[in-house]
Amino acid sequence: MANDKQEKRKLTAAEKKKNLPESSKKQKKSPAAEPGGCFFVGEPVPAATARERWPERFENQKGGKNESSAGKCDEEEEFLQARCHYSQAQVDDVVYNLNDDAYIKGEEGMPDYIGRIVELFKATNNKFYFTARWFFKAEDTVIKDQSSFHDPRRIFLSNLTNVNLLDCIVSKISIERVSPNVDLDRKEMTIPRCDFYYDMSYSPEYSTFANLPTDNTRASSETTSTISSELVTDGSEDSSSDRESEKSEMKLLDLYSGCGAMSTGLCHGANIAGVNLVTRWAVDLNEFACQSLKKNHPETEVRNEKAEDFLLLIKEWEKLCKRFSLLGNAKLHSRSSNAILDEDDEVLVEEAKTPPGEFEVGKLVGICFGDPNEMGTQGLNFKVRWKGYGPSDDTWEPIDGLSKCEEKICDFVSNGYRSNILPLPGDVDVICGGPPCQGISGFNRFRNYKAPLEDPKNRQMVAFMDIVEYLKPKFVLMENVVDILKFAGGHLGRYALCRLVCMNYQARLGMMAAGCYGLPQFRMRVFLWGAQPTEKLPPYPLPTHDVVSRGNSASEFEQNMVAYDKDKQCNLEKVLLLGDAISDLPPVTNDECRDEMPYDKAPTTDFQRYIRSFKRDFDDCGDSSRKKSLQKAILYDHRPLCLNDDDYQRVCQIPKRKGANFRDLPGVVFGADKKVQWDPNVERVYLPSGKPLVPDYAMSFVRGTSPKPFGRLWYDETVATVVTRAEPHNQVILHPEQDRVLTIRENARLQGFPDSYKYIQVGNAVAVPVARGLGYVLGQAIKGICGSEPLIQLPQSFPFCLGRICDTKGAAVIRQTPTD
Ligand code: SAH
């Protein structure tokens, strides 16, 4: 395993500076003035043992440096050579053993830092040193200012060490190791009396909080010769209990599902890895998104409601299940894996006479939390099918008004429980979702920098984490815009990580560019993994296509970029271009209105063949008419957003060449100051409507510096990022050679949606190939076969693969070299 490698890997000075808790970058005290206060105790460790255990200390790598005075600069630590090692030292009348934990002097006026003494030695310069392995307080990790939620007694063991003068040891502390547990009350009972406790490791690499290896118990004084092994995710067998993932279904809840790109990709990727992951439930506020998802995934229980109402609903649902004694009796109430409750299923209704003029409840056919009748009161409601009436007369009734219908409620809840219409705590294996954070969008002029979470537009991040906290899925994947790491010092990103860590989930954060996974679109997004301590923490899939590399900037989160290092040779596919994705589609005009049309050409690239060939997974939903039409090669949704007359006439005048845009229209000059101006010699041109050919907004967009208005794409380009509304005023969205914006299908392809996917809402969606890659590594984690490395390679055949890849050896684990 990579453990050994990493154990031996030395931190460069720069890495140390960057990664250590603020505390540890301290000034060392000058060597002890009176050696009486600070010395080693007992016999030296036998030379052979010491050489074996601390080989670096005898390597004599940079001759000459050894003798330089200690405590001057970090670089010297690497090269401090030992005369001899000890297993005990005395500082200010207190005896310290190897593996004792201690406060270690911080900078003047700063709190002391916390470390474990892992080496005690007298250097060749005759000074006394110890090596500290650092613990991180939550505020020293990437969580930083969000740590106020965090139990201050909980600290994280890191793998980072450095050498200090012996007299930097301040005092002993008791630190206990406990088991992480998402049942926080249970865990609390296991925490012994101590100053601090730890249950996880922290590594700045991809901001990873992970299980400690099972054998990494603190070495007792008798076993001081055992070097505590490197800290990584638990790699032992027992963490992956009997995995039935191949046969049994893993249930996914997609929150803020949109039309389901993220869950579609995740399930497909997991299937490729041999895991039967199924989107069981999806929640979205937008009715059209829900319709689209349902159409493409009839097997999913799609809930068209706010996530915050969904949370209140599932809490009520648990109460109802308890009320009707359904919980805790699995055998008695066996549950189906099919979440669909057919509203027309006949539920036996006892016949009773309805007095004339009164309506009688026939059966209950739906449930929601909220205010469906807009009466101004929130609460639990049932959808009632009235006796003698059809579905079109169904109404929502508050539960209080149904007090005489206990039996019907019981029927509904029992059926719903059996068919899993709503998840109960523990039912969900994976929650995925991208809670919208519109409060940090660059388009929002009223962004709240001081307290982004107080902005109602950012509250969905809280709702998402509240749902995770309540349902306690095994795995979590949260997607978001990169701005959550930039806006207000990364407040929202840190919050999300902190919530997971506080819930005792393992967590790690990475940024992925869609273009790296075989799409002609750049689209960078943040992906945050969470995994219960009983599971493996999923890694990130390394790029398959050459788009970005890591190590170009020094910003804190640049290190979280999922990419190969910039100087690393790797065999990546060449980047996909717009032409590769759309050149096989028939020409259409601005006013094309057909929903369907035939393909008129055969696919010419791997991407085109792949995107056209989906029959399984995406299309295997029993909708035989669609299956048939796919066989007849029918192309759906290849029509553009129809431009109005004025815009259409403008677009017709944009030349059909690379880089063309509104600056090519008559009367516009591009000045030496890199801004557009009116040409004083050209009279302004007007359209038949009386509007100007070149609109003022194009001239003033980004103060005249932007080439985007009415920009044409070209076949050899990668699109920046597709947005929700394909209109040409402020983005480059015109077809290279046709006078129109890209069609729904073309945009869908830029997001990696298979051609069989219908009624797509593209702009918001997660790029399907990215989600697919993440699904694959999730599958590996579910099966318990991924290691502790933050990045792994996808199998070579992965990018355009439709079926399952059985050869897990293909997913060879590779390690990244440190970047600094
Ligand atoms: N992950 C999706 C895209 C999500 S876009 C995909 O990959 O396809 C964000 C979605 O959040 C939108 O569809 C929007 O309708 C939905 N949304 C916004 N606020 C919501 C809320 N309060 N509750 C539920 N859904 C919400």
XYZ file of C-alpha atoms in Angstrom, residues 281-579:
299
model
C -36.372 9.273 -4.478
C -35.839 12.700 -6.014
C -36.900 16.115 -4.737
C -37.139 19.338 -6.705
C -39.189 22.478 -6.452
C -39.509 22.871 -10.199
C -42.478 21.119 -11.721
C -40.984 20.787 -15.195
C -37.747 19.378 -13.865
C -39.794 16.807 -11.945
C -41.799 15.881 -15.032
C -38.616 15.444 -17.017
C -37.061 13.280 -14.336
C -40.183 11.130 -14.040
C -40.345 10.699 -17.786
C -36.772 9.515 -17.937
C -36.856 7.568 -14.670
C -40.308 6.106 -14.057
C -38.814 3.951 -11.305
C -38.109 7.018 -9.141
C -40.497 8.508 -6.595
C -40.263 12.115 -7.721
C -41.372 14.694 -5.182
C -42.182 18.128 -6.459
C -41.648 20.138 -3.302
C -39.170 22.272 -1.425
C -36.346 20.388 0.216
C -37.146 22.067 3.533
C -40.754 20.793 3.349
C -39.474 17.371 2.385
C -37.456 17.292 5.608
C -40.500 18.189 7.701
C -42.491 15.580 5.807
C -40.082 12.721 6.407
C -39.995 13.596 10.097
C -43.795 13.399 10.225
C -43.649 10.214 8.186
C -41.472 8.543 10.784
C -43.966 9.534 13.471
C -46.815 8.072 11.426
C -44.918 4.839 10.877
C -44.376 4.619 14.628
C -47.991 5.439 15.321
C -49.092 2.492 13.241
C -46.428 0.232 14.746
C -44.661 -0.296 11.479
C -41.148 0.349 12.689
C -38.840 -2.156 14.243
C -40.750 -5.119 12.891
C -39.111 -5.782 9.577
C -40.383 -9.334 9.181
C -43.962 -8.450 9.820
C -43.906 -5.592 7.359
C -41.681 -6.606 4.518
C -40.852 -3.720 2.245
C -40.583 -3.618 -1.481
C -37.723 -2.055 -3.315
C -40.176 -0.405 -5.611
C -41.032 3.004 -4.335
C -43.931 3.614 -6.616
C -47.293 3.725 -4.986
C -49.862 3.399 -7.677
C -52.542 5.926 -6.909
C -55.090 3.729 -8.562
C -54.304 0.649 -6.536
C -57.560 -0.463 -5.023
C -57.375 -0.043 -1.307
C -60.216 -1.846 0.342
C -62.579 0.741 1.591
C -65.276 -0.225 3.973
C -68.588 0.604 2.495
C -70.563 2.988 4.634
C -73.478 5.130 3.778
C -72.600 8.716 3.022
C -75.267 11.103 4.241
C -76.574 13.184 1.326
C -74.647 16.418 0.751
C -71.524 15.092 2.429
C -68.427 13.840 0.717
C -66.867 10.631 1.804
C -63.179 9.924 1.748
C -62.579 7.048 -0.653
C -58.890 6.654 -0.062
C -55.761 8.641 0.510
C -53.450 8.870 -2.483
C -50.711 11.318 -1.505
C -48.958 13.072 1.346
C -47.084 16.331 1.685
C -45.926 18.839 4.240
C -46.663 22.472 3.607
C -49.580 24.616 2.602
C -50.910 23.101 -0.619
C -54.197 25.039 -0.438
C -52.421 28.304 0.332
C -54.365 28.877 3.547
C -51.438 30.416 5.380
C -50.796 27.415 7.620
C -48.100 24.804 7.259
C -48.778 21.229 8.196
C -49.145 17.637 7.163
C -51.685 17.041 4.384
C -53.108 14.047 2.620
C -54.397 13.951 -0.894
C -57.927 12.589 -0.794
C -59.635 10.620 -3.535
C -63.326 11.175 -2.838
C -65.671 8.283 -3.054
C -67.444 8.271 -6.370
C -65.002 10.810 -7.866
C -61.946 10.492 -10.060
C -58.378 11.764 -9.726
C -59.247 15.151 -11.203
C -61.355 15.896 -8.107
C -58.647 14.925 -5.620
C -58.003 17.551 -2.960
C -55.363 18.139 -0.294
C -56.751 17.937 3.231
C -54.907 18.772 6.454
C -54.460 15.772 8.723
C -56.491 17.465 11.461
C -59.542 17.364 9.215
C -59.180 13.628 8.766
C -59.619 12.590 12.380
C -62.404 10.190 11.447
C -60.225 8.498 8.850
C -57.730 6.784 11.106
C -58.126 3.543 9.247
C -57.568 5.132 5.871
C -54.512 6.898 7.167
C -53.298 3.591 8.526
C -53.846 1.959 5.117
C -51.995 4.712 3.344
C -49.094 4.705 5.755
C -48.817 0.902 5.774
C -48.832 0.734 1.987
C -46.476 3.655 1.716
C -44.161 2.116 4.269
C -44.125 -1.189 2.420
C -43.500 0.417 -0.932
C -40.959 2.891 0.426
C -42.655 6.033 -0.829
C -40.626 8.092 1.617
C -37.266 7.335 3.167
C -36.949 6.734 6.889
C -33.692 7.254 8.787
C -31.324 4.491 7.726
C -33.196 3.710 4.497
C -30.994 5.797 2.239
C -27.609 4.553 1.133
C -26.540 7.647 -0.778
C -27.735 11.257 -0.776
C -26.564 13.446 -3.634
C -27.464 16.992 -4.514
C -26.394 20.485 -5.354
C -28.144 22.879 -2.974
C -28.468 26.141 -4.891
C -26.584 29.082 -3.371
C -27.965 31.976 -5.363
C -26.906 34.352 -2.638
C -23.306 34.133 -3.800
C -23.922 34.368 -7.518
C -21.989 37.123 -9.225
C -25.299 38.325 -10.651
C -26.578 39.072 -7.171
C -25.728 42.620 -6.161
C -26.786 42.183 -2.555
C -24.468 39.437 -1.510
C -24.028 39.026 2.216
C -20.268 38.795 2.719
C -20.308 38.870 6.484
C -22.746 36.057 7.125
C -23.528 34.206 3.900
C -25.612 31.617 5.724
C -28.010 34.248 6.972
C -28.951 35.037 3.390
C -32.142 33.055 2.724
C -30.798 32.401 -0.761
C -28.020 30.327 0.741
C -30.135 28.433 3.252
C -30.420 25.348 1.065
C -26.934 24.335 2.103
C -28.288 24.136 5.650
C -31.398 22.248 4.531
C -29.263 19.750 2.618
C -27.105 19.039 5.653
C -30.171 18.856 7.935
C -31.590 16.146 5.679
C -28.287 14.267 5.782
C -28.261 14.571 9.555
C -31.763 13.186 9.835
C -31.540 10.336 7.314
C -27.911 9.391 8.000
C -27.089 7.907 4.603
C -23.959 5.825 4.227
C -22.550 8.206 1.614
C -23.071 11.856 0.719
C -22.087 13.727 -2.418
C -22.692 17.460 -2.477
C -22.038 19.402 -5.650
C -21.719 23.138 -5.922
C -20.242 26.094 -7.734
C -16.609 26.958 -7.127
C -17.751 30.232 -5.579
C -18.562 28.413 -2.331
C -14.779 28.209 -1.865
C -14.168 31.791 -2.935
C -17.005 33.905 -1.646
C -16.467 35.352 1.837
C -13.265 33.400 2.336
C -14.854 30.085 1.425
C -17.380 30.351 4.257
C -20.018 28.107 2.658
C -17.591 25.400 1.592
C -16.087 25.325 5.067
C -19.562 25.199 6.579
C -20.527 22.175 4.486
C -17.369 20.293 5.430
C -17.800 21.209 9.074
C -21.364 19.923 9.150
C -20.269 16.544 7.801
C -17.299 16.299 10.139
C -19.435 17.288 13.131
C -21.858 14.511 12.207
C -18.865 12.142 12.368
C -18.772 11.584 8.643
C -15.463 11.191 6.898
C -15.206 13.956 4.310
C -13.104 15.221 1.446
C -13.402 18.007 -1.038
C -12.318 18.244 -4.664
C -12.881 20.433 -7.699
C -13.501 18.802 -11.042
C -13.714 20.268 -14.539
C -16.274 18.573 -16.780
C -13.962 18.893 -19.759
C -11.536 16.498 -18.091
C -14.066 13.693 -18.449
C -14.757 13.846 -22.164
C -16.965 16.864 -22.762
C -16.365 19.946 -24.904
C -17.308 22.120 -21.929
C -14.995 23.394 -19.193
C -17.483 23.709 -16.293
C -15.641 23.536 -12.999
C -17.563 22.404 -9.920
C -16.895 21.473 -6.303
C -17.716 17.948 -5.120
C -17.779 17.136 -1.431
C -17.814 13.485 -0.388
C -19.053 12.271 2.952
C -18.960 8.680 4.202
C -19.961 7.119 7.478
C -17.049 5.775 9.511
C -18.228 2.241 8.721
C -17.613 2.865 4.999
C -14.689 3.664 2.748
C -14.347 7.326 1.890
C -14.631 7.558 -1.917
C -11.727 9.114 -3.819
C -11.988 11.264 -6.948
C -11.548 9.882 -10.444
C -8.540 11.370 -12.212
C -9.192 13.055 -15.571
C -9.453 10.981 -18.687
C -9.094 13.986 -20.995
C -6.471 16.653 -21.081
C -7.953 19.936 -19.909
C -6.512 21.173 -16.637
C -3.523 20.418 -14.494
C -2.852 21.086 -10.872
C -0.301 23.332 -9.334
C -0.735 26.473 -11.395
C -1.722 28.721 -8.568
C -1.001 28.861 -4.918
C -4.500 29.581 -3.681
C -5.603 27.448 -0.774
C -8.164 25.437 -2.697
C -6.078 25.069 -5.855
C -4.704 22.056 -4.040
C -8.169 20.526 -4.186
C -8.214 20.438 -7.965
C -8.730 16.903 -9.241
C -6.030 16.733 -11.894
C -2.608 15.414 -12.639
C 0.249 17.593 -11.519
C 1.337 19.935 -14.248
C 4.750 18.389 -14.661
C 3.490 14.823 -14.650
C 3.521 12.831 -17.877
C 0.277 11.032 -18.397
C -1.541 9.488 -21.283
C -4.707 11.478 -21.528
C -7.153 11.572 -24.391
C -7.049 14.831 -26.245
C -9.578 17.415 -25.235
C -13.025 17.136 -26.809
C -14.107 19.944 -29.104
C -17.483 21.289 -30.055
C -17.274 19.665 -33.500
